[in-house]
Amino acid sequence: MLAEGLPEDWKQELRAALASPSFHELERFVEAERREATVFPSEEDLFSAFRLTPYEDVRVLLLGQDPYHGPGQAHGLAFSVKPGVAPPPSLVNMFKELESDVGVPRPKDGSLIPWARQGVLLLNAVLTVRQAKPNSHAGHGWEDFTDAVIRAVSAKDDPVVFLLWGRYAQKKKKLIDSKRHVVIEGTHPSPLSASNGFFGSRPFSAVNEALESHGRPPIDWRLSA
């Protein structure tokens, strides 16, 4: 079953979504895809974001769109790649802005696991993809599931910072109670758009300012040097 790797705390929060016809159709689709083709991330890594960031610990939600579709890259965390894997271009741009914004040196690899362990939910809107076929699993039910995740995080009593980069992510703003939470919108770090507003936007310091203004501890953005 597709949801076997999802931690119990998240299963409780998402029980309605997991019981829906949309999710059952998604299960059948992903199982068939794994039989016919190479699908990323692996079953083991599929719900890494949820294991590393328990529901109660979520302080920030950074929304991505689709997993990386190259071998050895995707491991269940939006924008992140496995330890030891070179950062893809969007992640390189994130690290450039991270250094400019908060003075964090650019790390040697692209693993964002340290952020996830501090309460940054690194959520893609679609959680699986066929090798070498970006967006190949879009429109098959993952969006219903991850919309439910966003709503569940929005239902938290403690204020959460939602970081929405690019028009795709910003369409999800309607799912968020912006009276209780902080929504930071900005340009996507993709090479196609980073120079048109992402560089110089200082999103990392903005997240920490928002957290601290609500009495919550900031994120330590440092990664492996």
GROMACS .gro file of C-alpha atoms in nm:
model
  225
    1MET     CA    1   0.000   0.000   0.000
    2LEU     CA    2   0.125   0.345  -0.093
    3ALA     CA    3   0.077   0.504   0.249
    4GLU     CA    4   0.266   0.235   0.444
    5GLY     CA    5   0.572   0.455   0.482
    6LEU     CA    6   0.376   0.755   0.610
    7PRO     CA    7   0.430   0.812   0.984
    8GLU     CA    8   0.134   0.761   1.217
    9ASP     CA    9   0.107   1.125   1.321
   10TRP     CA   10   0.063   1.234   0.960
   11LYS     CA   11  -0.176   0.945   0.890
   12GLN     CA   12  -0.402   1.076   1.164
   13GLU     CA   13  -0.400   1.427   1.020
   14LEU     CA   14  -0.457   1.301   0.665
   15ARG     CA   15  -0.698   1.014   0.731
   16ALA     CA   16  -0.976   1.162   0.517
   17ALA     CA   17  -0.741   1.212   0.221
   18LEU     CA   18  -0.597   0.862   0.258
   19ALA     CA   19  -0.947   0.711   0.253
   20SER     CA   20  -1.058   0.905  -0.056
   21PRO     CA   21  -1.125   0.753  -0.400
   22SER     CA   22  -0.859   0.990  -0.539
   23PHE     CA   23  -0.590   0.838  -0.318
   24HIS     CA   24  -0.695   0.481  -0.401
   25GLU     CA   25  -0.670   0.564  -0.772
   26LEU     CA   26  -0.330   0.721  -0.708
   27GLU     CA   27  -0.212   0.401  -0.536
   28ARG     CA   28  -0.306   0.194  -0.839
   29PHE     CA   29  -0.138   0.438  -1.074
   30VAL     CA   30   0.193   0.455  -0.883
   31GLU     CA   31   0.205   0.075  -0.840
   32ALA     CA   32   0.155   0.029  -1.214
   33GLU     CA   33   0.420   0.290  -1.293
   34ARG     CA   34   0.674   0.121  -1.066
   35ARG     CA   35   0.612  -0.209  -1.245
   36GLU     CA   36   0.654  -0.057  -1.592
   37ALA     CA   37   0.928   0.204  -1.545
   38THR     CA   38   1.185   0.354  -1.312
   39VAL     CA   39   1.011   0.590  -1.071
   40PHE     CA   40   1.173   0.840  -0.835
   41PRO     CA   41   1.205   0.863  -0.542
   42SER     CA   42   1.227   0.505  -0.419
   43GLU     CA   43   0.945   0.362  -0.210
   44GLU     CA   44   1.174   0.387   0.091
   45ASP     CA   45   1.232   0.760   0.037
   46LEU     CA   46   0.881   0.855  -0.076
   47PHE     CA   47   0.768   1.003   0.256
   48SER     CA   48   1.107   1.123   0.385
   49ALA     CA   49   0.975   1.477   0.439
   50PHE     CA   50   0.707   1.346   0.674
   51ARG     CA   51   0.944   1.120   0.868
   52LEU     CA   52   1.202   1.396   0.916
   53THR     CA   53   0.945   1.663   1.003
   54PRO     CA   54   0.670   1.539   1.237
   55TYR     CA   55   0.338   1.722   1.214
   56GLU     CA   56   0.376   1.885   1.555
   57ASP     CA   57   0.722   2.017   1.463
   58VAL     CA   58   0.630   2.197   1.138
   59ARG     CA   59   0.737   2.562   1.157
   60VAL     CA   60   0.796   2.629   0.787
   61LEU     CA   61   0.646   2.476   0.472
   62LEU     CA   62   0.853   2.519   0.155
   63LEU     CA   63   0.654   2.406  -0.145
   64GLY     CA   64   0.811   2.256  -0.457
   65GLN     CA   65   0.641   2.114  -0.763
   66ASP     CA   66   0.787   1.785  -0.888
   67PRO     CA   67   1.069   1.551  -0.778
   68TYR     CA   68   1.401   1.553  -0.961
   69HIS     CA   69   1.385   1.300  -1.245
   70GLY     CA   70   1.753   1.204  -1.271
   71PRO     CA   71   1.913   0.895  -1.113
   72GLY     CA   72   2.031   0.938  -0.754
   73GLN     CA   73   1.872   1.279  -0.701
   74ALA     CA   74   1.520   1.267  -0.554
   75HIS     CA   75   1.486   1.141  -0.199
   76GLY     CA   76   1.149   1.271  -0.087
   77LEU     CA   77   1.240   1.628   0.009
   78ALA     CA   78   1.151   1.921  -0.218
   79PHE     CA   79   1.458   2.089  -0.374
   80SER     CA   80   1.696   1.853  -0.186
   81VAL     CA   81   1.917   1.580  -0.329
   82LYS     CA   82   2.081   1.291  -0.150
   83PRO     CA   83   2.396   1.358   0.055
   84GLY     CA   84   2.700   1.358  -0.173
   85VAL     CA   85   2.502   1.450  -0.486
   86ALA     CA   86   2.587   1.775  -0.662
   87PRO     CA   87   2.314   2.040  -0.633
   88PRO     CA   88   2.098   2.090  -0.945
   89PRO     CA   89   2.070   2.444  -1.089
   90SER     CA   90   1.770   2.564  -0.885
   91LEU     CA   91   1.937   2.447  -0.566
   92VAL     CA   92   2.263   2.617  -0.667
   93ASN     CA   93   2.067   2.940  -0.697
   94MET     CA   94   1.910   2.883  -0.355
   95PHE     CA   95   2.256   2.843  -0.207
   96LYS     CA   96   2.377   3.163  -0.376
   97GLU     CA   97   2.090   3.355  -0.221
   98LEU     CA   98   2.142   3.179   0.113
   99GLU     CA   99   2.501   3.302   0.121
  100SER     CA  100   2.403   3.653   0.016
  101ASP     CA  101   2.109   3.671   0.255
  102VAL     CA  102   2.233   3.517   0.579
  103GLY     CA  103   2.603   3.452   0.516
  104VAL     CA  104   2.582   3.074   0.508
  105PRO     CA  105   2.870   2.932   0.299
  106ARG     CA  106   2.764   2.728  -0.002
  107PRO     CA  107   2.759   2.361   0.100
  108LYS     CA  108   2.946   2.087  -0.081
  109ASP     CA  109   2.633   1.883  -0.156
  110GLY     CA  110   2.262   1.943  -0.191
  111SER     CA  111   2.111   1.764   0.107
  112LEU     CA  112   1.858   1.976   0.298
  113ILE     CA  113   1.803   1.716   0.570
  114PRO     CA  114   1.929   1.958   0.843
  115TRP     CA  115   1.646   2.197   0.754
  116ALA     CA  116   1.385   1.920   0.763
  117ARG     CA  117   1.500   1.815   1.110
  118GLN     CA  118   1.435   2.167   1.235
  119GLY     CA  119   1.073   2.176   1.125
  120VAL     CA  120   1.099   2.283   0.759
  121LEU     CA  121   0.853   2.063   0.571
  122LEU     CA  122   1.004   2.029   0.222
  123LEU     CA  123   0.690   1.935   0.033
  124ASN     CA  124   0.653   1.873  -0.339
  125ALA     CA  125   0.301   1.906  -0.482
  126VAL     CA  126   0.361   1.581  -0.673
  127LEU     CA  127   0.562   1.314  -0.491
  128THR     CA  128   0.669   1.077  -0.770
  129VAL     CA  129   0.798   1.101  -1.127
  130ARG     CA  130   0.914   0.871  -1.409
  131GLN     CA  131   1.286   0.881  -1.482
  132ALA     CA  132   1.371   1.149  -1.740
  133LYS     CA  133   1.005   1.258  -1.771
  134PRO     CA  134   0.937   1.570  -1.562
  135ASN     CA  135   0.577   1.621  -1.448
  136SER     CA  136   0.486   1.271  -1.573
  137HIS     CA  137   0.292   1.198  -1.252
  138ALA     CA  138   0.112   1.532  -1.236
  139GLY     CA  139  -0.266   1.513  -1.253
  140HIS     CA  140  -0.295   1.160  -1.110
  141GLY     CA  141  -0.400   1.241  -0.754
  142TRP     CA  142  -0.089   1.359  -0.575
  143GLU     CA  143  -0.217   1.716  -0.585
  144ASP     CA  144  -0.530   1.616  -0.390
  145PHE     CA  145  -0.312   1.452  -0.126
  146THR     CA  146  -0.063   1.738  -0.093
  147ASP     CA  147  -0.342   1.997  -0.089
  148ALA     CA  148  -0.469   1.805   0.215
  149VAL     CA  149  -0.121   1.830   0.368
  150ILE     CA  150  -0.120   2.207   0.319
  151ARG     CA  151  -0.466   2.235   0.475
  152ALA     CA  152  -0.357   2.019   0.770
  153VAL     CA  153  -0.056   2.241   0.834
  154SER     CA  154  -0.277   2.549   0.800
  155ALA     CA  155  -0.503   2.399   1.068
  156LYS     CA  156  -0.219   2.404   1.324
  157ASP     CA  157  -0.267   2.644   1.615
  158ASP     CA  158   0.096   2.756   1.616
  159PRO     CA  159   0.186   3.002   1.338
  160VAL     CA  160   0.368   2.850   1.042
  161VAL     CA  161   0.561   3.029   0.767
  162PHE     CA  162   0.461   2.917   0.416
  163LEU     CA  163   0.725   2.987   0.151
  164LEU     CA  164   0.573   2.989  -0.198
  165TRP     CA  165   0.814   3.039  -0.489
  166GLY     CA  166   0.673   3.083  -0.837
  167ARG     CA  167   0.322   3.097  -0.976
  168TYR     CA  168   0.254   2.726  -0.934
  169ALA     CA  169   0.322   2.735  -0.560
  170GLN     CA  170   0.141   3.066  -0.517
  171LYS     CA  171  -0.183   2.910  -0.646
  172LYS     CA  172  -0.188   2.711  -0.322
  173LYS     CA  173  -0.222   3.028  -0.114
  174LYS     CA  174  -0.599   2.981  -0.112
  175LEU     CA  175  -0.552   2.669   0.104
  176ILE     CA  176  -0.377   2.865   0.381
  177ASP     CA  177  -0.530   3.067   0.664
  178SER     CA  178  -0.320   3.378   0.614
  179LYS     CA  179  -0.476   3.544   0.918
  180ARG     CA  180  -0.307   3.293   1.147
  181HIS     CA  181   0.001   3.207   0.943
  182VAL     CA  182   0.263   3.396   0.742
  183VAL     CA  183   0.277   3.353   0.365
  184ILE     CA  184   0.596   3.465   0.188
  185GLU     CA  185   0.567   3.471  -0.190
  186GLY     CA  186   0.856   3.511  -0.430
  187THR     CA  187   1.020   3.426  -0.760
  188HIS     CA  188   1.120   3.064  -0.820
  189PRO     CA  189   1.496   2.990  -0.801
  190SER     CA  190   1.492   2.819  -1.141
  191PRO     CA  191   1.765   2.941  -1.382
  192LEU     CA  192   1.481   3.070  -1.601
  193SER     CA  193   1.356   3.311  -1.336
  194ALA     CA  194   1.613   3.354  -1.058
  195SER     CA  195   1.755   3.673  -1.206
  196ASN     CA  196   1.405   3.823  -1.229
  197GLY     CA  197   1.341   3.855  -0.859
  198PHE     CA  198   1.474   3.557  -0.666
  199PHE     CA  199   1.824   3.693  -0.621
  200GLY     CA  200   1.810   3.965  -0.360
  201SER     CA  201   1.470   3.861  -0.225
  202ARG     CA  202   1.622   3.748   0.108
  203PRO     CA  203   1.368   3.471   0.178
  204PHE     CA  204   1.571   3.298   0.447
  205SER     CA  205   1.603   3.602   0.671
  206ALA     CA  206   1.235   3.681   0.601
  207VAL     CA  207   1.136   3.337   0.729
  208ASN     CA  208   1.334   3.384   1.050
  209GLU     CA  209   1.198   3.733   1.106
  210ALA     CA  210   0.846   3.597   1.070
  211LEU     CA  211   0.913   3.311   1.310
  212GLU     CA  212   1.071   3.535   1.570
  213SER     CA  213   0.789   3.790   1.542
  214HIS     CA  214   0.554   3.512   1.654
  215GLY     CA  215   0.780   3.399   1.937
  216ARG     CA  216   0.912   3.093   1.757
  217PRO     CA  217   1.282   3.003   1.727
  218PRO     CA  218   1.456   3.078   1.395
  219ILE     CA  219   1.587   2.819   1.153
  220ASP     CA  220   1.962   2.754   1.151
  221TRP     CA  221   2.014   2.752   0.776
  222ARG     CA  222   2.369   2.614   0.789
  223LEU     CA  223   2.439   2.299   0.588
  224SER     CA  224   2.745   2.078   0.532
  225ALA     CA  225   3.043   2.295   0.444
   0.00000   0.00000   0.00000
